[in-house]
Short mmCIF file of C-alpha atoms and ligand atoms in Angstrom, two decimals:
data_model
loop_
_atom_site.label_atom_id
_atom_site.label_comp_id
_atom_site.label_asym_id
_atom_site.label_seq_id
_atom_site.Cartn_x
_atom_site.Cartn_y
_atom_site.Cartn_z
CA UNK S 1 0.92 -10.20 27.58
CA UNK S 2 1.72 -11.31 24.13
CA UNK S 3 4.24 -9.08 22.19
CA UNK S 4 6.01 -8.82 18.98
CA UNK S 5 8.71 -6.41 17.53
CA UNK S 6 10.13 -5.72 14.08
CA UNK S 7 12.62 -3.33 13.00
CA UNK S 8 14.43 -2.53 9.64
CA UNK S 9 17.23 -0.29 8.72
CA UNK S 10 15.01 0.96 5.72
CA UNK S 11 16.23 1.47 2.14
CA UNK S 12 17.92 4.89 2.37
CA UNK S 13 20.16 4.64 5.65
CA UNK S 14 23.26 2.40 6.38
CA UNK S 15 22.63 1.99 10.07
CA UNK S 16 19.70 1.42 12.28
CA UNK S 17 19.43 4.00 14.99
CA UNK S 18 16.10 2.83 16.38
CA UNK S 19 16.12 0.53 19.36
CA UNK S 20 13.48 -1.14 21.33
CA UNK S 21 12.88 -3.40 24.28
CA UNK S 22 10.26 -5.60 26.00
CA UNK S 23 11.25 -6.37 29.42
CA UNK S 24 9.39 -8.13 32.23
CA UNK S 25 10.19 -6.49 35.31
CA UNK S 26 11.04 -8.88 38.04
CA UNK S 27 9.54 -6.99 41.14
CA UNK S 28 6.81 -5.16 39.12
CA UNK S 29 3.34 -6.65 38.13
CA UNK S 30 4.13 -5.20 34.89
CA UNK S 31 5.98 -5.35 31.58
CA UNK S 32 8.19 -2.57 30.15
CA UNK S 33 7.85 -1.59 26.51
CA UNK S 34 9.98 0.87 24.81
CA UNK S 35 11.19 2.31 21.39
CA UNK S 36 13.75 4.90 20.95
CA UNK S 37 14.90 6.72 17.83
CA UNK S 38 18.44 7.94 18.00
CA UNK S 39 19.95 10.88 16.46
CA UNK S 40 23.51 12.24 16.04
CA UNK S 41 26.27 11.31 13.53
CA UNK S 42 28.85 8.66 13.46
CA UNK S 43 27.01 6.03 15.40
CA UNK S 44 26.11 8.39 18.31
CA UNK S 45 22.45 8.17 17.54
CA UNK S 46 22.75 4.32 17.97
CA UNK S 47 24.53 4.64 21.31
CA UNK S 48 21.85 7.35 22.47
CA UNK S 49 18.76 5.02 21.69
CA UNK S 50 20.65 2.02 23.23
CA UNK S 51 21.79 3.99 26.43
CA UNK S 52 18.23 5.35 26.79
CA UNK S 53 16.81 2.03 26.69
CA UNK S 54 19.27 0.50 28.94
CA UNK S 55 19.18 3.16 31.58
CA UNK S 56 15.27 3.23 31.96
CA UNK S 57 15.20 -0.38 32.34
CA UNK S 58 17.94 -0.46 35.06
CA UNK S 59 16.09 2.52 37.05
CA UNK S 60 12.85 0.74 37.03
CA UNK S 61 14.60 -2.65 37.99
CA UNK S 62 16.12 -0.89 40.93
CA UNK S 63 12.68 0.50 42.29
CA UNK S 64 10.05 -1.36 44.14
CA UNK S 65 6.74 -0.60 42.65
CA UNK S 66 4.49 1.90 44.66
CA UNK S 67 1.83 -0.03 46.48
CA UNK S 68 -0.74 2.11 44.78
CA UNK S 69 -0.48 1.63 41.09
CA UNK S 70 -1.63 5.26 40.84
CA UNK S 71 1.99 6.22 41.63
CA UNK S 72 3.61 4.29 38.70
CA UNK S 73 3.51 7.23 36.66
CA UNK S 74 5.54 9.36 38.95
CA UNK S 75 8.11 6.48 39.10
CA UNK S 76 8.13 6.45 35.43
CA UNK S 77 8.69 10.23 35.15
CA UNK S 78 11.83 9.88 37.45
CA UNK S 79 13.05 6.99 35.37
CA UNK S 80 12.98 9.24 32.06
CA UNK S 81 14.40 12.07 33.95
CA UNK S 82 17.39 9.98 35.31
CA UNK S 83 17.67 8.84 31.58
CA UNK S 84 17.77 12.14 30.00
CA UNK S 85 20.61 13.32 32.50
CA UNK S 86 22.40 10.14 31.82
CA UNK S 87 22.20 10.52 27.87
CA UNK S 88 22.95 14.09 28.38
CA UNK S 89 25.89 13.65 30.75
CA UNK S 90 27.41 11.36 27.99
CA UNK S 91 26.65 13.44 25.03
CA UNK S 92 28.45 16.55 26.85
CA UNK S 93 31.56 14.73 27.91
CA UNK S 94 32.43 12.19 25.19
CA UNK S 95 33.97 13.96 22.35
CA UNK S 96 32.51 11.56 19.73
CA UNK S 97 28.99 11.75 21.23
CA UNK S 98 28.45 15.63 21.10
CA UNK S 99 24.97 16.52 20.34
CA UNK S 100 23.51 12.74 20.41
CA UNK S 101 19.98 12.52 21.43
CA UNK S 102 16.97 10.12 21.14
CA UNK S 103 13.30 10.04 21.42
CA UNK S 104 11.90 7.77 24.09
CA UNK S 105 8.41 6.35 24.11
CA UNK S 106 7.74 3.85 27.12
CA UNK S 107 4.82 1.94 28.26
CA UNK S 108 4.49 0.35 31.58
CA UNK S 109 1.98 -2.17 31.22
CA UNK S 110 0.17 -3.86 34.20
CA UNK S 111 -3.07 -6.19 34.07
CA UNK S 112 -5.54 -3.38 33.66
CA UNK S 113 -3.86 -0.20 33.01
CA UNK S 114 -0.79 1.32 31.23
CA UNK S 115 1.33 4.22 31.83
CA UNK S 116 2.91 5.96 28.88
CA UNK S 117 6.08 8.35 29.37
CA UNK S 118 7.14 9.91 26.25
CA UNK S 119 9.61 12.44 24.79
CA UNK S 120 10.08 13.29 21.07
CA UNK S 121 8.22 11.94 18.06
CA UNK S 122 8.01 8.25 18.20
CA UNK S 123 4.48 7.26 19.07
CA UNK S 124 2.41 5.15 21.27
CA UNK S 125 -1.23 3.91 20.06
CA UNK S 126 -3.88 2.20 21.75
CA UNK S 127 -6.04 -0.46 19.22
CA UNK S 128 -9.31 -1.30 20.83
CA UNK S 129 -11.57 -3.38 18.48
CA UNK S 130 -12.17 -1.04 15.35
CA UNK S 131 -10.43 2.05 16.85
CA UNK S 132 -7.10 3.49 16.92
CA UNK S 133 -6.12 6.22 19.42
CA UNK S 134 -2.70 7.81 19.44
CA UNK S 135 -1.70 8.17 23.28
CA UNK S 136 1.32 10.43 22.83
CA UNK S 137 1.60 14.08 21.26
CA UNK S 138 4.37 14.59 18.98
CA UNK S 139 7.24 16.95 20.34
CA UNK S 140 7.72 18.41 16.76
CA UNK S 141 7.54 21.52 15.05
CA UNK S 142 5.15 20.35 12.45
CA UNK S 143 2.85 18.81 15.17
CA UNK S 144 2.88 22.28 17.05
CA UNK S 145 1.79 23.95 13.68
CA UNK S 146 -0.98 21.31 13.16
CA UNK S 147 -2.20 21.98 16.71
CA UNK S 148 -2.43 25.68 16.24
CA UNK S 149 -4.26 25.20 12.76
CA UNK S 150 -1.34 26.43 10.81
CA UNK S 151 -0.57 23.27 8.92
CA UNK S 152 -2.92 20.27 8.14
CA UNK S 153 -1.90 16.65 8.99
CA UNK S 154 -1.26 16.02 5.10
CA UNK S 155 1.02 19.17 4.78
CA UNK S 156 2.95 18.25 7.98
CA UNK S 157 3.64 14.74 6.42
CA UNK S 158 5.59 16.58 3.66
CA UNK S 159 6.81 19.55 5.30
CA UNK S 160 10.65 20.29 4.93
CA UNK S 161 11.02 20.53 8.54
CA UNK S 162 9.01 17.46 9.32
CA UNK S 163 12.18 16.17 11.41
CA UNK S 164 12.60 19.11 13.74
CA UNK S 165 11.97 18.42 17.34
CA UNK S 166 10.90 20.42 20.14
CA UNK S 167 11.91 18.04 22.84
CA UNK S 168 14.26 15.15 22.64
CA UNK S 169 16.03 13.11 25.35
CA UNK S 170 19.56 13.89 26.10
CA UNK S 171 20.05 17.10 24.29
CA UNK S 172 19.40 19.54 27.36
CA UNK S 173 19.75 18.93 31.08
CA UNK S 174 16.15 19.04 31.61
CA UNK S 175 13.46 18.14 28.85
CA UNK S 176 9.78 17.80 28.75
CA UNK S 177 8.31 14.39 30.03
CA UNK S 178 4.81 13.48 29.13
CA UNK S 179 3.28 10.91 31.55
CA UNK S 180 -0.14 9.65 30.87
CA UNK S 181 -2.39 6.77 32.47
CA UNK S 182 -4.65 4.61 30.23
CA UNK S 183 -7.16 1.67 31.33
CA UNK S 184 -6.66 -1.43 29.34
CA UNK S 185 -9.40 -3.87 28.43
CA UNK S 186 -9.12 -7.67 27.50
CA UNK S 187 -7.64 -7.99 23.94
CA UNK S 188 -6.43 -4.27 23.75
CA UNK S 189 -3.19 -3.76 21.67
CA UNK S 190 -0.57 -1.31 22.45
CA UNK S 191 1.52 -0.32 19.49
CA UNK S 192 4.83 1.74 19.87
CA UNK S 193 6.63 2.90 16.69
CA UNK S 194 9.18 5.25 15.53
CA UNK S 195 8.31 7.92 12.85
CA UNK S 196 9.69 5.71 10.13
CA UNK S 197 6.53 4.17 10.40
CA UNK S 198 4.02 6.95 10.85
CA UNK S 199 5.80 9.23 8.29
CA UNK S 200 4.63 6.61 5.55
CA UNK S 201 1.62 4.92 6.94
CA UNK S 202 -1.67 6.64 8.28
CA UNK S 203 -3.50 5.55 11.37
CA UNK S 204 -6.33 3.97 9.76
CA UNK S 205 -4.07 1.96 7.73
CA UNK S 206 -2.19 0.86 10.79
CA UNK S 207 -5.50 -0.18 12.39
CA UNK S 208 -6.49 -1.99 8.89
CA UNK S 209 -3.29 -4.05 9.04
CA UNK S 210 -3.43 -4.94 12.72
CA UNK S 211 -7.06 -5.82 12.65
CA UNK S 212 -7.01 -8.00 9.58
CA UNK S 213 -3.81 -9.79 10.81
CA UNK S 214 -4.72 -12.44 13.36
CA UNK S 215 -1.18 -12.70 14.57
CA UNK S 216 1.07 -9.85 16.07
CA UNK S 217 4.03 -11.03 14.41
CA UNK S 218 2.67 -10.97 10.96
CA UNK S 219 1.15 -7.71 11.63
CA UNK S 220 4.27 -5.95 12.89
CA UNK S 221 6.22 -7.25 9.72
CA UNK S 222 3.32 -6.13 7.60
CA UNK S 223 3.48 -2.62 8.89
CA UNK S 224 7.18 -2.60 8.29
CA UNK S 225 6.74 -3.87 4.73
CA UNK S 226 4.25 -1.14 3.97
CA UNK S 227 6.54 1.39 4.97
CA UNK S 228 9.43 -0.38 2.79
CA UNK S 229 7.01 -0.47 -0.16
CA UNK S 230 6.58 3.22 0.19
CA UNK S 231 10.41 3.87 -0.07
CA UNK S 232 11.70 3.36 3.65
CA UNK S 233 13.31 6.37 3.89
CA UNK S 234 13.96 6.26 7.59
CA UNK S 235 14.66 3.17 10.01
CA UNK S 236 11.33 1.46 11.08
CA UNK S 237 10.42 0.03 14.32
CA UNK S 238 7.10 -1.37 15.43
CA UNK S 239 6.34 -2.92 18.85
CA UNK S 240 2.92 -4.66 19.61
CA UNK S 241 1.73 -6.19 22.70
CA UNK S 242 -1.70 -7.30 23.62
CA UNK S 243 -3.64 -7.54 26.74
CA UNK S 244 -4.90 -11.05 27.22
CA UNK S 245 -8.49 -11.52 25.74
CA UNK S 246 -11.33 -12.86 27.51
CA UNK S 247 -11.15 -15.95 25.40
CA UNK S 248 -7.30 -16.00 24.95
CA UNK S 249 -7.90 -14.95 21.51
CA UNK S 250 -5.55 -12.48 19.44
CA UNK S 251 -7.87 -10.45 17.69
CA UNK S 252 -8.74 -7.22 19.39
CA1 CA F 301 13.43 8.28 12.81
#
């Protein structure tokens, strides 16, 4: 898989609490992609996101992949549960880290399938030709209100409580973890990002940038630039990975 990542502190904050990783798991026929958006004062947010990424990676490195790829999702769930306990343990014992937490959105990508594992309001998308589909459901108060029909997408974008999460990693001993399986076709693009992008750039705009840029690096930075042009209120992270195309081309 080709991949590219872009991250920026934004225009309003002094530290970047977002983290991301792309990692080829040695014993798996798969690649690990992940983004995490940390929260908690005095650098605790950075610690939470970095610890989550490190911990999910270490867990998967120690596992042999199940012979049946249908079992990958369950291993990913165990990896995220382990990670939640580790961040929660650190948050409850280290005085400076009390209350820290993070989002975590992971994609375990094989040749023709991907599993997403998700907690919080970062997102994974699948871009296939001229379509974009959100693969994850935001664990946020406003997303819940949108799903129940009490808010529109547009109202949610400007809602004063738009940053309130219903689930996060590391804030409770157990958390909700969404695992989903997706099939991958040649040329498909997976996009993982933090809410610093999606609070300012809409899904059709994301699709427009990715399908008009012929190059993953340029697309990732163009998306970051778009969020910056609109105020860059938060840290912004974008990760793109593309399944090999039939002709090796970059475009979806
Ligand atoms: Ca954020």
